[in-house]
Short mmCIF file of C-alpha atoms in Angstrom, two decimals:
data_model
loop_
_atom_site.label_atom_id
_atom_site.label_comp_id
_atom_site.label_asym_id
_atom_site.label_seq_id
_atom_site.Cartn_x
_atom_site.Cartn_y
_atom_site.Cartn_z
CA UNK U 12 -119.52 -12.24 -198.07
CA UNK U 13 -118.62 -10.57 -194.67
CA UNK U 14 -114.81 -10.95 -193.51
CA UNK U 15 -114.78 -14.27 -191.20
CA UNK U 16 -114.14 -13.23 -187.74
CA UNK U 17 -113.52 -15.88 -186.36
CA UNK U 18 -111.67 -16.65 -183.06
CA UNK U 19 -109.08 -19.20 -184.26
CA UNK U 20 -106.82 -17.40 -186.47
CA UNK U 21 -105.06 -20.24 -188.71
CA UNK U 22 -102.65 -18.01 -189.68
CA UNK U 23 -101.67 -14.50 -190.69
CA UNK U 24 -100.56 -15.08 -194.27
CA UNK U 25 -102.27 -13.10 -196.81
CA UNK U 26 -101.90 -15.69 -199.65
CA UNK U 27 -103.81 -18.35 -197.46
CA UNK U 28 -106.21 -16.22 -196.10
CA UNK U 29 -107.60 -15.22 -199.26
CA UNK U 30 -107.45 -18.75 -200.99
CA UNK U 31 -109.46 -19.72 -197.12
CA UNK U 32 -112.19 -17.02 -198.36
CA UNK U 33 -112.65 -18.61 -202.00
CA UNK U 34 -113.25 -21.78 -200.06
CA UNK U 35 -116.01 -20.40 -197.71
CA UNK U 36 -117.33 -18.41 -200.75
CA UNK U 37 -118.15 -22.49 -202.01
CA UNK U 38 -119.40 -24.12 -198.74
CA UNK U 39 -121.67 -20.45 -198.86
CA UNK U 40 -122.92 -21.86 -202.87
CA UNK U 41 -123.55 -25.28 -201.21
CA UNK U 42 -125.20 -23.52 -197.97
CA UNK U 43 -127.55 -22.22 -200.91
CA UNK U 44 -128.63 -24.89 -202.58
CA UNK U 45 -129.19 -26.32 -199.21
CA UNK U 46 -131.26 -23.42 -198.34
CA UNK U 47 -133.12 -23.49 -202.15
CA UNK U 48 -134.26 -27.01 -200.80
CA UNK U 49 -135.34 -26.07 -197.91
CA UNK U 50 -137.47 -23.92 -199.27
CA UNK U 51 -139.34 -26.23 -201.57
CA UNK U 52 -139.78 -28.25 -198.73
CA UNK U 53 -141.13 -25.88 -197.38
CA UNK U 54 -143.50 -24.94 -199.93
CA UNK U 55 -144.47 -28.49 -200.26
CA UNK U 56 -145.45 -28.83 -196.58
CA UNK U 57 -147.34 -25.58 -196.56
CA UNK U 58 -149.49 -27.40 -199.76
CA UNK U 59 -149.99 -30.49 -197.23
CA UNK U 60 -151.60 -28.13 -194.48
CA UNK U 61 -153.21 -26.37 -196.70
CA UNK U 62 -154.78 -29.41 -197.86
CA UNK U 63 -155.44 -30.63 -194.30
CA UNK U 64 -156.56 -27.79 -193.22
CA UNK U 65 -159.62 -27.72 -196.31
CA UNK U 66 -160.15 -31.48 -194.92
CA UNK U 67 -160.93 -30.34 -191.50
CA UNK U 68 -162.92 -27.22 -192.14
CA UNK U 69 -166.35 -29.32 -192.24
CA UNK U 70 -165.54 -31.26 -188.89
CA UNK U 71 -164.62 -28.08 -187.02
CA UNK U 72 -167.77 -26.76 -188.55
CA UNK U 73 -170.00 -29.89 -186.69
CA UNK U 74 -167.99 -29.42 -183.40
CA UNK U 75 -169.43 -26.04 -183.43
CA UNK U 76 -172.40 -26.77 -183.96
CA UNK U 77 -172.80 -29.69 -181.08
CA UNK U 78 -171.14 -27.38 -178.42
CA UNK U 79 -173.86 -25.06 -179.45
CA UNK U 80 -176.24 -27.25 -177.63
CA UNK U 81 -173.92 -27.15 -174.51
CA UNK U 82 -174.77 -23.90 -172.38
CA UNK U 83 -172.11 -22.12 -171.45
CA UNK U 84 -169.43 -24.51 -173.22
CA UNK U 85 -167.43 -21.62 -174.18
CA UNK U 86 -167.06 -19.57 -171.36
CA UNK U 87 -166.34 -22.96 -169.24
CA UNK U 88 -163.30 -23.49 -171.62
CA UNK U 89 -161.73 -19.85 -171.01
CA UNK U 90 -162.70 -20.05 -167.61
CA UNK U 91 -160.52 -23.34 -167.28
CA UNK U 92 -157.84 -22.20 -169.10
CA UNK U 93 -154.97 -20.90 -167.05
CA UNK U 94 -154.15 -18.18 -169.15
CA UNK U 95 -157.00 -17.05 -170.19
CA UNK U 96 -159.02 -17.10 -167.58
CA UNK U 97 -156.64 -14.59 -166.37
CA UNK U 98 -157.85 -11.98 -167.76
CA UNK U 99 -161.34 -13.02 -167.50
CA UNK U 100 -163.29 -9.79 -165.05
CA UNK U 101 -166.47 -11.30 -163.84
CA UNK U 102 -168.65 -9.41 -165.66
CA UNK U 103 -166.93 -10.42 -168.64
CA UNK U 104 -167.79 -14.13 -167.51
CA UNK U 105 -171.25 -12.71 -167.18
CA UNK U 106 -171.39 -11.37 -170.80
CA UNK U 107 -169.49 -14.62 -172.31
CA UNK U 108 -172.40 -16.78 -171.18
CA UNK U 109 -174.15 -15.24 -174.30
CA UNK U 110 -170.94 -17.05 -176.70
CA UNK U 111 -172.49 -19.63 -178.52
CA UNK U 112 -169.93 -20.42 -181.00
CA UNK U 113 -165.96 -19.61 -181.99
CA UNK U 114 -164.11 -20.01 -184.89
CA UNK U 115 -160.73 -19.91 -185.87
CA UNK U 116 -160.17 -19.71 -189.58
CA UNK U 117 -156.55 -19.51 -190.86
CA UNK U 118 -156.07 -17.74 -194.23
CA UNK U 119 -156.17 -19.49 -197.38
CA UNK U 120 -152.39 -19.21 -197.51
CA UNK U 121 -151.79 -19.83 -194.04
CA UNK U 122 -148.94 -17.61 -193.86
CA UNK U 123 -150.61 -14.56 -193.95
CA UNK U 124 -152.57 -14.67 -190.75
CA UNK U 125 -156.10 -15.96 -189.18
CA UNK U 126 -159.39 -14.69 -187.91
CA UNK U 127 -161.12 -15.39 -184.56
CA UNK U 128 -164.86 -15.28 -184.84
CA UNK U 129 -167.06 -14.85 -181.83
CA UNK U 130 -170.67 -15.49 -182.68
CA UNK U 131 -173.40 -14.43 -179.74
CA UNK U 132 -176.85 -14.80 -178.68
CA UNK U 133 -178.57 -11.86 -177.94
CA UNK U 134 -177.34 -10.37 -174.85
CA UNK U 135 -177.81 -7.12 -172.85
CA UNK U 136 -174.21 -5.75 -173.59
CA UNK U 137 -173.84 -5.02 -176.86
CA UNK U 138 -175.63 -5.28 -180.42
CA UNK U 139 -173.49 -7.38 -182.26
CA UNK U 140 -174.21 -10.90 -183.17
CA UNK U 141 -170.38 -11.48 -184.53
CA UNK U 142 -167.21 -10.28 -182.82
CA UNK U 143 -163.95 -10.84 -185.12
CA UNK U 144 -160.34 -10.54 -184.11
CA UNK U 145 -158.40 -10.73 -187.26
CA UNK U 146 -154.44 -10.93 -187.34
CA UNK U 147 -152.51 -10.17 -190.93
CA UNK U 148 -148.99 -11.36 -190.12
CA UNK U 149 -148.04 -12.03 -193.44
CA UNK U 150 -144.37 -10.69 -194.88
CA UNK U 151 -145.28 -8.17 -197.62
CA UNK U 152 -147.15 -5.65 -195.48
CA UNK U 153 -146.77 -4.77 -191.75
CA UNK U 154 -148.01 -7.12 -189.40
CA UNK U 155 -151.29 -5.37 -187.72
CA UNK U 156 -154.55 -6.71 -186.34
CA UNK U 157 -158.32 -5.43 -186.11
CA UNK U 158 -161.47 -6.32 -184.03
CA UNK U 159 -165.25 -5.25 -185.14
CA UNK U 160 -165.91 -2.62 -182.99
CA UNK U 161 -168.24 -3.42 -180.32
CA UNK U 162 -171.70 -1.57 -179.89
CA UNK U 163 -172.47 -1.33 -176.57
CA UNK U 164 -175.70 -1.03 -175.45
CA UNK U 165 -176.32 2.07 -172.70
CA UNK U 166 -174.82 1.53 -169.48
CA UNK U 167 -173.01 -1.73 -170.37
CA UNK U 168 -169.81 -0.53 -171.68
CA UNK U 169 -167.53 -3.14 -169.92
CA UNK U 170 -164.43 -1.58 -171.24
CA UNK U 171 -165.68 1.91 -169.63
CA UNK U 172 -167.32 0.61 -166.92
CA UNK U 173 -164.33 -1.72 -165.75
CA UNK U 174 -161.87 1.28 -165.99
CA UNK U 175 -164.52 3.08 -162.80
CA UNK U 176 -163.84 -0.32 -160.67
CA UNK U 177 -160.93 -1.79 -158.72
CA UNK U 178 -159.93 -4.61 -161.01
CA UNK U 179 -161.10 -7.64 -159.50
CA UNK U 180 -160.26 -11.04 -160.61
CA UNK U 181 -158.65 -13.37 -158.03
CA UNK U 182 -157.38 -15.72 -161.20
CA UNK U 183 -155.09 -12.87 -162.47
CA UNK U 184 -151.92 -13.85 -163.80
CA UNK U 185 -148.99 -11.47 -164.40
CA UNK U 186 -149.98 -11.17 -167.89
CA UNK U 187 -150.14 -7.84 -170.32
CA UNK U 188 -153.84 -7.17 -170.71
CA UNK U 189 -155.99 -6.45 -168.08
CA UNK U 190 -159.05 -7.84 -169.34
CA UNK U 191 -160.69 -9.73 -171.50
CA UNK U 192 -162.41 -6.87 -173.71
CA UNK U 193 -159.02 -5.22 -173.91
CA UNK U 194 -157.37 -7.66 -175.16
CA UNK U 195 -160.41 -7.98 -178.00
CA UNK U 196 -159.87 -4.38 -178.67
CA UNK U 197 -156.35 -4.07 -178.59
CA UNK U 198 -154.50 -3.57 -181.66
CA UNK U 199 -151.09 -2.62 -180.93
CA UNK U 200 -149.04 -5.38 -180.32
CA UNK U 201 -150.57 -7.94 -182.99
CA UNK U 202 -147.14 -9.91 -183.83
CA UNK U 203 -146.86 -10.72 -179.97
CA UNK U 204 -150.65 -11.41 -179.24
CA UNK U 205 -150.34 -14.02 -176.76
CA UNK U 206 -153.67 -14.83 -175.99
CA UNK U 207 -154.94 -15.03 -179.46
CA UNK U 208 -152.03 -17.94 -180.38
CA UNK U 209 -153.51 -19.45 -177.14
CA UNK U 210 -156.78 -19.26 -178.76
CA UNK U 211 -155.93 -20.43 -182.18
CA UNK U 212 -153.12 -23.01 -181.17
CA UNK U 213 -154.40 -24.61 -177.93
CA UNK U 214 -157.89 -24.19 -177.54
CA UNK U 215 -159.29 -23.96 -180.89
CA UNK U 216 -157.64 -27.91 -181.73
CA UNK U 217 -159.03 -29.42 -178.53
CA UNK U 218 -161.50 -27.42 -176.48
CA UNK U 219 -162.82 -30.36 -175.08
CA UNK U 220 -159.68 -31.23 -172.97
CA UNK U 221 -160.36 -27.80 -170.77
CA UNK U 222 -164.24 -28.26 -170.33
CA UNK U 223 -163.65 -31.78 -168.79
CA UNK U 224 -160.79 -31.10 -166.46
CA UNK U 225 -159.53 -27.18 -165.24
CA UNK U 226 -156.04 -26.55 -166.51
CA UNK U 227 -155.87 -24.65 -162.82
CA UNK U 228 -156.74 -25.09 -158.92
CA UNK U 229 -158.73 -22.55 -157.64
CA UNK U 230 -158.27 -21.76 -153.81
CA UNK U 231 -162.33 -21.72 -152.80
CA UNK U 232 -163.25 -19.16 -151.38
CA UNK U 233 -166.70 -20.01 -150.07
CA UNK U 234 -169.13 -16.99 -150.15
CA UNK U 235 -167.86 -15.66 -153.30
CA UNK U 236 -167.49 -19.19 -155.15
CA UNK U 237 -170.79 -19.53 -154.22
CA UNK U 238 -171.97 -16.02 -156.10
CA UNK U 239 -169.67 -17.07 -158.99
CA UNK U 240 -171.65 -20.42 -159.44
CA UNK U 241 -175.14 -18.57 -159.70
CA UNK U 242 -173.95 -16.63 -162.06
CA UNK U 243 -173.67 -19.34 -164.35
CA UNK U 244 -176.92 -20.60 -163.28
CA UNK U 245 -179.56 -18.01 -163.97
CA UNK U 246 -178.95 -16.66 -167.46
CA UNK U 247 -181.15 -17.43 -170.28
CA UNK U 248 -181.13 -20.90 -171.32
CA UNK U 249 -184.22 -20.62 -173.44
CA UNK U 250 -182.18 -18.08 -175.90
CA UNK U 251 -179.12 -20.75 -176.53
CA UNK U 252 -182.00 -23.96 -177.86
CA UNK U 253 -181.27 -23.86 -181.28
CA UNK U 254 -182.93 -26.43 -182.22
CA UNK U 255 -180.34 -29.18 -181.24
CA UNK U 256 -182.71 -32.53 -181.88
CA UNK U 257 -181.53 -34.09 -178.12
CA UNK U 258 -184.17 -31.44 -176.65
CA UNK M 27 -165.10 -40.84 -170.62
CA UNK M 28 -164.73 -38.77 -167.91
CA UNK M 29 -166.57 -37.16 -165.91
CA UNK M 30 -167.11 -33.25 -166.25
CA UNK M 31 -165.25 -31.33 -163.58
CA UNK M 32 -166.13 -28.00 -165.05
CA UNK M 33 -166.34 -25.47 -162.80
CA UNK M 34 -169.58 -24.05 -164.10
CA UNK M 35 -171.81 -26.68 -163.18
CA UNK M 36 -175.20 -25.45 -165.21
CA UNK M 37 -177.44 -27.17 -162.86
CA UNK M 38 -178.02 -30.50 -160.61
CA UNK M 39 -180.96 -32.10 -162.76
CA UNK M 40 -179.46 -35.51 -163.52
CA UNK M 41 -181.60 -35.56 -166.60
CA UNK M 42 -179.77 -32.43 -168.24
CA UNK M 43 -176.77 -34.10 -166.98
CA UNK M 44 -177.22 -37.15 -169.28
CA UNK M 45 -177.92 -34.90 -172.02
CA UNK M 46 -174.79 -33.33 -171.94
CA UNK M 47 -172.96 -36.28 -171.36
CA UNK M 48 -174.49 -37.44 -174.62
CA UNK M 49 -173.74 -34.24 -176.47
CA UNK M 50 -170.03 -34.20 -175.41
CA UNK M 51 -169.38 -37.77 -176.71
CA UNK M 52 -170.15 -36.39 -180.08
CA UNK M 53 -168.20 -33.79 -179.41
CA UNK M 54 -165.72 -36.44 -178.74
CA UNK M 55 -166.12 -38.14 -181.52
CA UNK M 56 -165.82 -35.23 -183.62
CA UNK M 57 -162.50 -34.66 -182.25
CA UNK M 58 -161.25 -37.72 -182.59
CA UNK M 59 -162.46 -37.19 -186.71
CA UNK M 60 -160.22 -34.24 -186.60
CA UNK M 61 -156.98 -36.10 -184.64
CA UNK M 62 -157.34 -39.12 -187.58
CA UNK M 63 -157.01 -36.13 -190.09
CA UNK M 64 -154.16 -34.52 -187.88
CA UNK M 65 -152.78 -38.18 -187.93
CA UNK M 66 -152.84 -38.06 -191.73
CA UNK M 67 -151.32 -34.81 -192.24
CA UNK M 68 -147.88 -35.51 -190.17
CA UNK M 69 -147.69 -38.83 -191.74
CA UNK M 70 -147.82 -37.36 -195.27
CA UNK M 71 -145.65 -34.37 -193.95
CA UNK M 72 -143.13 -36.82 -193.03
CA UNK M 73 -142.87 -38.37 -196.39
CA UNK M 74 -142.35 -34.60 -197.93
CA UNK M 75 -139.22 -34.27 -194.89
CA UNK M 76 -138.13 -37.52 -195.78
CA UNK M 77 -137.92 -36.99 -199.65
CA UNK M 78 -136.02 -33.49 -199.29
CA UNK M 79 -133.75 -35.38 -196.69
CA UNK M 80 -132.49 -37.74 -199.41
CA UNK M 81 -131.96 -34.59 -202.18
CA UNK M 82 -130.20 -32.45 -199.41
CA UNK M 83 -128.17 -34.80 -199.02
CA UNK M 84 -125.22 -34.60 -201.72
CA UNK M 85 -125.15 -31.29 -200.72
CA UNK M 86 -124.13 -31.77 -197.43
CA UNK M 87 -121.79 -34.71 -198.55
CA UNK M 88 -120.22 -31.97 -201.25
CA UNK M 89 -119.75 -29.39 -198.20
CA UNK M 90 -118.72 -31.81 -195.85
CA UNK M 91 -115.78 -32.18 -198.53
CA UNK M 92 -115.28 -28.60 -198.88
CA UNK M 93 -115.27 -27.99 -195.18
CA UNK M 94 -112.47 -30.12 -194.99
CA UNK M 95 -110.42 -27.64 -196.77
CA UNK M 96 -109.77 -25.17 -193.68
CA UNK M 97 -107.95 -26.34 -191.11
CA UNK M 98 -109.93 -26.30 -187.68
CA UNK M 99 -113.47 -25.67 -188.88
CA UNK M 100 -115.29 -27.53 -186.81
CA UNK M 101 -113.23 -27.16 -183.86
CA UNK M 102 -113.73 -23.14 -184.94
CA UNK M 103 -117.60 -23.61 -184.89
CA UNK M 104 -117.67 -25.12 -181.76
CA UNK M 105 -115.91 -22.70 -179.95
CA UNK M 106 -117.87 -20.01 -181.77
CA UNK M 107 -121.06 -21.32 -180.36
CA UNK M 108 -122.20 -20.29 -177.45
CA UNK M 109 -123.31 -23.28 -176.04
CA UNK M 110 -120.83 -25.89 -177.45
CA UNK M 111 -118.07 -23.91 -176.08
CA UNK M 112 -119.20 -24.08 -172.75
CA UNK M 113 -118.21 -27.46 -172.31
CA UNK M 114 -114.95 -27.59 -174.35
CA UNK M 115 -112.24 -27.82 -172.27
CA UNK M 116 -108.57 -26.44 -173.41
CA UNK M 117 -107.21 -29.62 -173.68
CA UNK M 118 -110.18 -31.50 -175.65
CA UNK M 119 -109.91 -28.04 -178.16
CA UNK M 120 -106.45 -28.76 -178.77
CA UNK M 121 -107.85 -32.80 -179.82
CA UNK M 122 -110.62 -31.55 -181.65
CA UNK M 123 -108.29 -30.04 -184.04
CA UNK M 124 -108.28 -33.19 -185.87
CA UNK M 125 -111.74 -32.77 -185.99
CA UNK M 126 -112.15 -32.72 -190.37
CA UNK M 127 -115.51 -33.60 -190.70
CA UNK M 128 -118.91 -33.69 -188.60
CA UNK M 129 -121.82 -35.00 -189.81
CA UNK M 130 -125.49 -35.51 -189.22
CA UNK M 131 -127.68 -38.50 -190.57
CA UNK M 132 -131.28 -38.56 -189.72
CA UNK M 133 -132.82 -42.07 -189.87
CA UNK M 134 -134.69 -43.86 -192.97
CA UNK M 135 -138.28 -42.49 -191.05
CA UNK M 136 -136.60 -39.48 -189.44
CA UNK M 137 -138.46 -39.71 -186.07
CA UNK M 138 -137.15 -43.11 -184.62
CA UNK M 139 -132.86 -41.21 -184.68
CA UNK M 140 -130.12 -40.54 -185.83
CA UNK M 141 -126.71 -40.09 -185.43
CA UNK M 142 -123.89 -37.69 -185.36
CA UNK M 143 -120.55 -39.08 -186.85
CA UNK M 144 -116.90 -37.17 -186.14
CA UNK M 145 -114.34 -38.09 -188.57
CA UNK M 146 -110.87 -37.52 -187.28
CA UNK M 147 -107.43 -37.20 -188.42
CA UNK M 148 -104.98 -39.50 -187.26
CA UNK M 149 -104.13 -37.74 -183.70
CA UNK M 150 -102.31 -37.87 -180.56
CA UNK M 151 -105.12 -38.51 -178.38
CA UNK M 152 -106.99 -41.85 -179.67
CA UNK M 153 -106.76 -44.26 -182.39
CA UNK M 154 -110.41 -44.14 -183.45
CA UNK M 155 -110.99 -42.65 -187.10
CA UNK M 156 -114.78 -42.20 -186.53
CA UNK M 157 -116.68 -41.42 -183.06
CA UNK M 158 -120.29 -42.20 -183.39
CA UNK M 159 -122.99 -40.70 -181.00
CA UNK M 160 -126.45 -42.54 -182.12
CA UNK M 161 -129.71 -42.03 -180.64
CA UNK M 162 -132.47 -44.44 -181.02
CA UNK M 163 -135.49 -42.07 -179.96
CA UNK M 164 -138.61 -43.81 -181.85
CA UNK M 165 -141.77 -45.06 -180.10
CA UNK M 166 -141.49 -48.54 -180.30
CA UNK M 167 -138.71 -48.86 -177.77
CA UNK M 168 -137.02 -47.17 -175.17
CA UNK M 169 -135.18 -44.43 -175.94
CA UNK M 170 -131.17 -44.94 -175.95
CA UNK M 171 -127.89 -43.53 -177.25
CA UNK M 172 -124.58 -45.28 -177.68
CA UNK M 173 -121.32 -43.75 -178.57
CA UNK M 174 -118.15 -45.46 -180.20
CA UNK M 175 -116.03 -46.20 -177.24
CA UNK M 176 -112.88 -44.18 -177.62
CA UNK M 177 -109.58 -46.03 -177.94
CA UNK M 178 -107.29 -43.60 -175.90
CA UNK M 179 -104.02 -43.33 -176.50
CA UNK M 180 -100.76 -44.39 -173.55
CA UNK M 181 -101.55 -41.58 -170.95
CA UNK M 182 -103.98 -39.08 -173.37
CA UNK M 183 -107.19 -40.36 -172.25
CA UNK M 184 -108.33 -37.03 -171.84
CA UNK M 185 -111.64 -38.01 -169.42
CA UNK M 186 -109.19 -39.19 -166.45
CA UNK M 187 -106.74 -36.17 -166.99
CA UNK M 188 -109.67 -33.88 -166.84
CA UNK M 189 -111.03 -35.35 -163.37
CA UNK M 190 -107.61 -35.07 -162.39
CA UNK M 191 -107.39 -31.11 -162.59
CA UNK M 192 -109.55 -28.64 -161.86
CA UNK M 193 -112.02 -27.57 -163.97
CA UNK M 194 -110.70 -24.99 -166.43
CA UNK M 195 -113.16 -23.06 -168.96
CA UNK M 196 -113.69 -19.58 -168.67
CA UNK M 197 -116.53 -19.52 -171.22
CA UNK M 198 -118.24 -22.40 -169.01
CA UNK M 199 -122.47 -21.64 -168.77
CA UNK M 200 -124.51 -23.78 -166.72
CA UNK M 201 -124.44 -26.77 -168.23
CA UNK M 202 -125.32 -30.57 -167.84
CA UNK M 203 -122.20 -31.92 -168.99
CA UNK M 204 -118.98 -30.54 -167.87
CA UNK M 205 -116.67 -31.41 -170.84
CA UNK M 206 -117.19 -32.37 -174.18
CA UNK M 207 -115.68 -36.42 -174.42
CA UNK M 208 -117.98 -36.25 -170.97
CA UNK M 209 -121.22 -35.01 -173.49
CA UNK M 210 -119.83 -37.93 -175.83
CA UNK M 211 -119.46 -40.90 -173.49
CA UNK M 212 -122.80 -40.26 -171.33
CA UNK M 213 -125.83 -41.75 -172.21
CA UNK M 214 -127.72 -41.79 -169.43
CA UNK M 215 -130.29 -39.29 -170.66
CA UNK M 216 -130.86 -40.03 -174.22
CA UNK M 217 -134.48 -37.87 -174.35
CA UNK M 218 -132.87 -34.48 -173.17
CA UNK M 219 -129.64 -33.83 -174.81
CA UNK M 220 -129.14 -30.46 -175.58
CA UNK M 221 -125.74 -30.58 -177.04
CA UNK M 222 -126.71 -33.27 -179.79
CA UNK M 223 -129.83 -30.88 -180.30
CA UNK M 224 -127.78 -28.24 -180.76
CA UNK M 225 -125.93 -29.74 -183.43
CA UNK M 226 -128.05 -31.71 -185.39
CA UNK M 227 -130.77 -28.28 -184.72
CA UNK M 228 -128.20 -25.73 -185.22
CA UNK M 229 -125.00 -26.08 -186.14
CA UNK M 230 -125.79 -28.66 -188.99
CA UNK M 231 -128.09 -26.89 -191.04
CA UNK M 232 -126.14 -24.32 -191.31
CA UNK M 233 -122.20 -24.07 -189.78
CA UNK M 234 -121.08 -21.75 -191.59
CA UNK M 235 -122.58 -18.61 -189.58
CA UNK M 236 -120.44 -19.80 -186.81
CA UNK M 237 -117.82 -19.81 -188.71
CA UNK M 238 -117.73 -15.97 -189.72
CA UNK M 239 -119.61 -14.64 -186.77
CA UNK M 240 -119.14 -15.87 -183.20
CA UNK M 241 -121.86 -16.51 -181.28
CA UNK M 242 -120.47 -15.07 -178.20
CA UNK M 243 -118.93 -12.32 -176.78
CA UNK M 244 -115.66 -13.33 -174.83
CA UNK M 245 -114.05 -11.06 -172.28
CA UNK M 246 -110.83 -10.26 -173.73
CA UNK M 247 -107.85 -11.58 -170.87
CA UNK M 248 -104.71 -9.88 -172.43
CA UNK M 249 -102.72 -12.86 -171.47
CA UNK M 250 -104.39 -16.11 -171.16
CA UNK M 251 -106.51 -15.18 -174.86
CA UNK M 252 -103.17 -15.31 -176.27
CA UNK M 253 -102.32 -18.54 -174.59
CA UNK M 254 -105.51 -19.65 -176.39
CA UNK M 255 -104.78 -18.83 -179.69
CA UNK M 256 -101.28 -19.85 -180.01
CA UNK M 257 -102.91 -23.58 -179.38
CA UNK M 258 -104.88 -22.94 -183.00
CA UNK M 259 -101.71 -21.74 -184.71
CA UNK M 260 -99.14 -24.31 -183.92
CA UNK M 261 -101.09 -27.85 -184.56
CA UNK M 262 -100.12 -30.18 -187.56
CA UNK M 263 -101.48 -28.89 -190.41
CA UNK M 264 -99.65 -30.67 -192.56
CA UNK M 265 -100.96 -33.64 -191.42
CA UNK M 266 -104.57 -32.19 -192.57
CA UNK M 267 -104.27 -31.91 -195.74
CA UNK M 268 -106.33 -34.09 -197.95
CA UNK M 269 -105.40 -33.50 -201.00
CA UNK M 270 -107.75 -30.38 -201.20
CA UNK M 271 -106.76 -29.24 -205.18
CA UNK M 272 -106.57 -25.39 -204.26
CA UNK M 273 -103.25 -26.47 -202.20
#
């Protein structure tokens, strides 16, 4: 047990001092049985979410596939969301409108991290159908994270293409990525990923909330609100029908 | 429900309109499948806290006793924490030397209160044996605190000497409450107290890393830090003794 240091000096006679240490020594047994407790408890609880979270799998799973049938559902959320829409370059916006579907899944154990999956129509950026983010934060390894790497079709490298422009995003917050397909590909911080605990702990339980009302004022801007609005107007509809029975 | 305000509007047809209107209730509805499940996992959560509440509970009770065994423990923890000793004023350090036992009891269902009880030696300063600072923070009502009104002694009611002088606490931080019978007697803000937080959050789980290690780093003032300590060495301990058998 380290030597108490402690401001208040009682007094300065060895006998006492020592007989004070054999009494700290058993609130310190106590403070462990306290702590074995808490532990259990907190097994216990971790069992409980666990549980829960098995429970709410198939409803997630429904959501997803009703906000399928929503154009542009996703890419309305991070567009609404302060934060995220912070790092949100227009062309991104413009490549997002092909996300049909995104799913959080948390580990089995819970502890030891989660995957984001970002499912896509067929778009004229890159091949992939699926892009995954997936964070292993759990204690017996270093934390670390990895992302699918994205095929890019020719030309349409964002990440390349992006680094050739002035960034432009009038939304931009002070935050650490630039964009939106840096953050996906960025691997280096993955204990402190800010956006993806945004993802998993504020969208992912309630998207809804942030495609009914903006989490932020935008100052309009007339000509170029107006461009931004197209945008969202002319891609292809006809790809995202699949087959939801209101159509 | 309300209206979309999305900022993407996909397009002005009011047919498609009523479509998605349609498609987001079910989205609601979904949602509100997950929130009952949500609803269901905190209550059964709260019956796991509530069950390891009642078996930490000897524990505490058997270090509370323990605790009691070194003179100025709790007085010692408070000044060793960073925040607590900001608003411990000489004079109410010198009182809180009676100060044997501090303890923290959550309510039967944990999230309607609880209460913080200081058991005190027979002292100069007041007559009471036992302050109580209770906080009733549950939904049904409003929330509240009391506190045991203090039964000053001739001339050592330490509130009215301490408006009488100026303020004097060189570890001071920017704090709500100035001094600590000040913290104690106020209830005017029952939702926000951080210095009940801190204790029931902090210190009581585990005091006795406050005890070895301070929490702060305090300018050493040659003269005026011996001042200080000479308060700690000269109070009655006699007085404190409780029969603890390793006396």
């Amino acid at each position: 047990m380290a030597t108490p240091q402690k401001r208040s000096k009682t007094t300065g006679d060895e006998a006492q001092n020592e007989d004070e240490s054999e009494i700290l020594e058993q609130i310190d047994a106590c403070q462990n049985e306290i702590d074995a407790i808490n532990e259990k408890a907190s097994e216990e609880i971790l069992k409980i979410e666990q549980k829960y979270n098995k429970l709410r799998k198939p409803f997630y799973e429904k959501r997803g596939e009703i906000i399928k049938r929503i154009p542009n559902f996703w890419v309305t959320i991070f567009i609404n969301h302060q934060q995220i829409s912070g790092i949100l370059e227009e062309e991104e916006e413009e490549c997002l409108h092909a996300l049909t579907k995104l799913e959080v899944e948390e580990f089995e154990d819970i502890k030891s991290g989660y995957r984001i999956n970002f499912h896509f129509d067929e778009n004229s950026y890159f091949e992939n159908k699926t892009l995954t983010k997936e964070f292993h934060l759990g204690s017996n390894q270093e934390p670390s994270s990895t992302s699918t790497p994205i095929q890019w079709k020719e030309g349409k490298n964002l990440l390349k293409n992006l680094l050739s422009k002035p960034f432009n995003n009038k939304r931009k917050r002070n935050l650490e990525h630039k964009t939106f397909f840096d953050w996906y590909t960025d691997n280096s911080d993955p204990v402190n990923d800010e956006i993806a605990e945004l993802i998993k702990d504020d969208l992912w339980p309630n998207p809804l909330q942030y495609y009914l009302v903006p989490d932020i004022e935008i100052e309009p801007e007339e000509n170029e609100d107006e461009d931004n609005e197209d945008d969202y107007e002319e891609e292809d509809y006809e790809e995202e029908d699949d087959g939801g029975d209101d159509k």
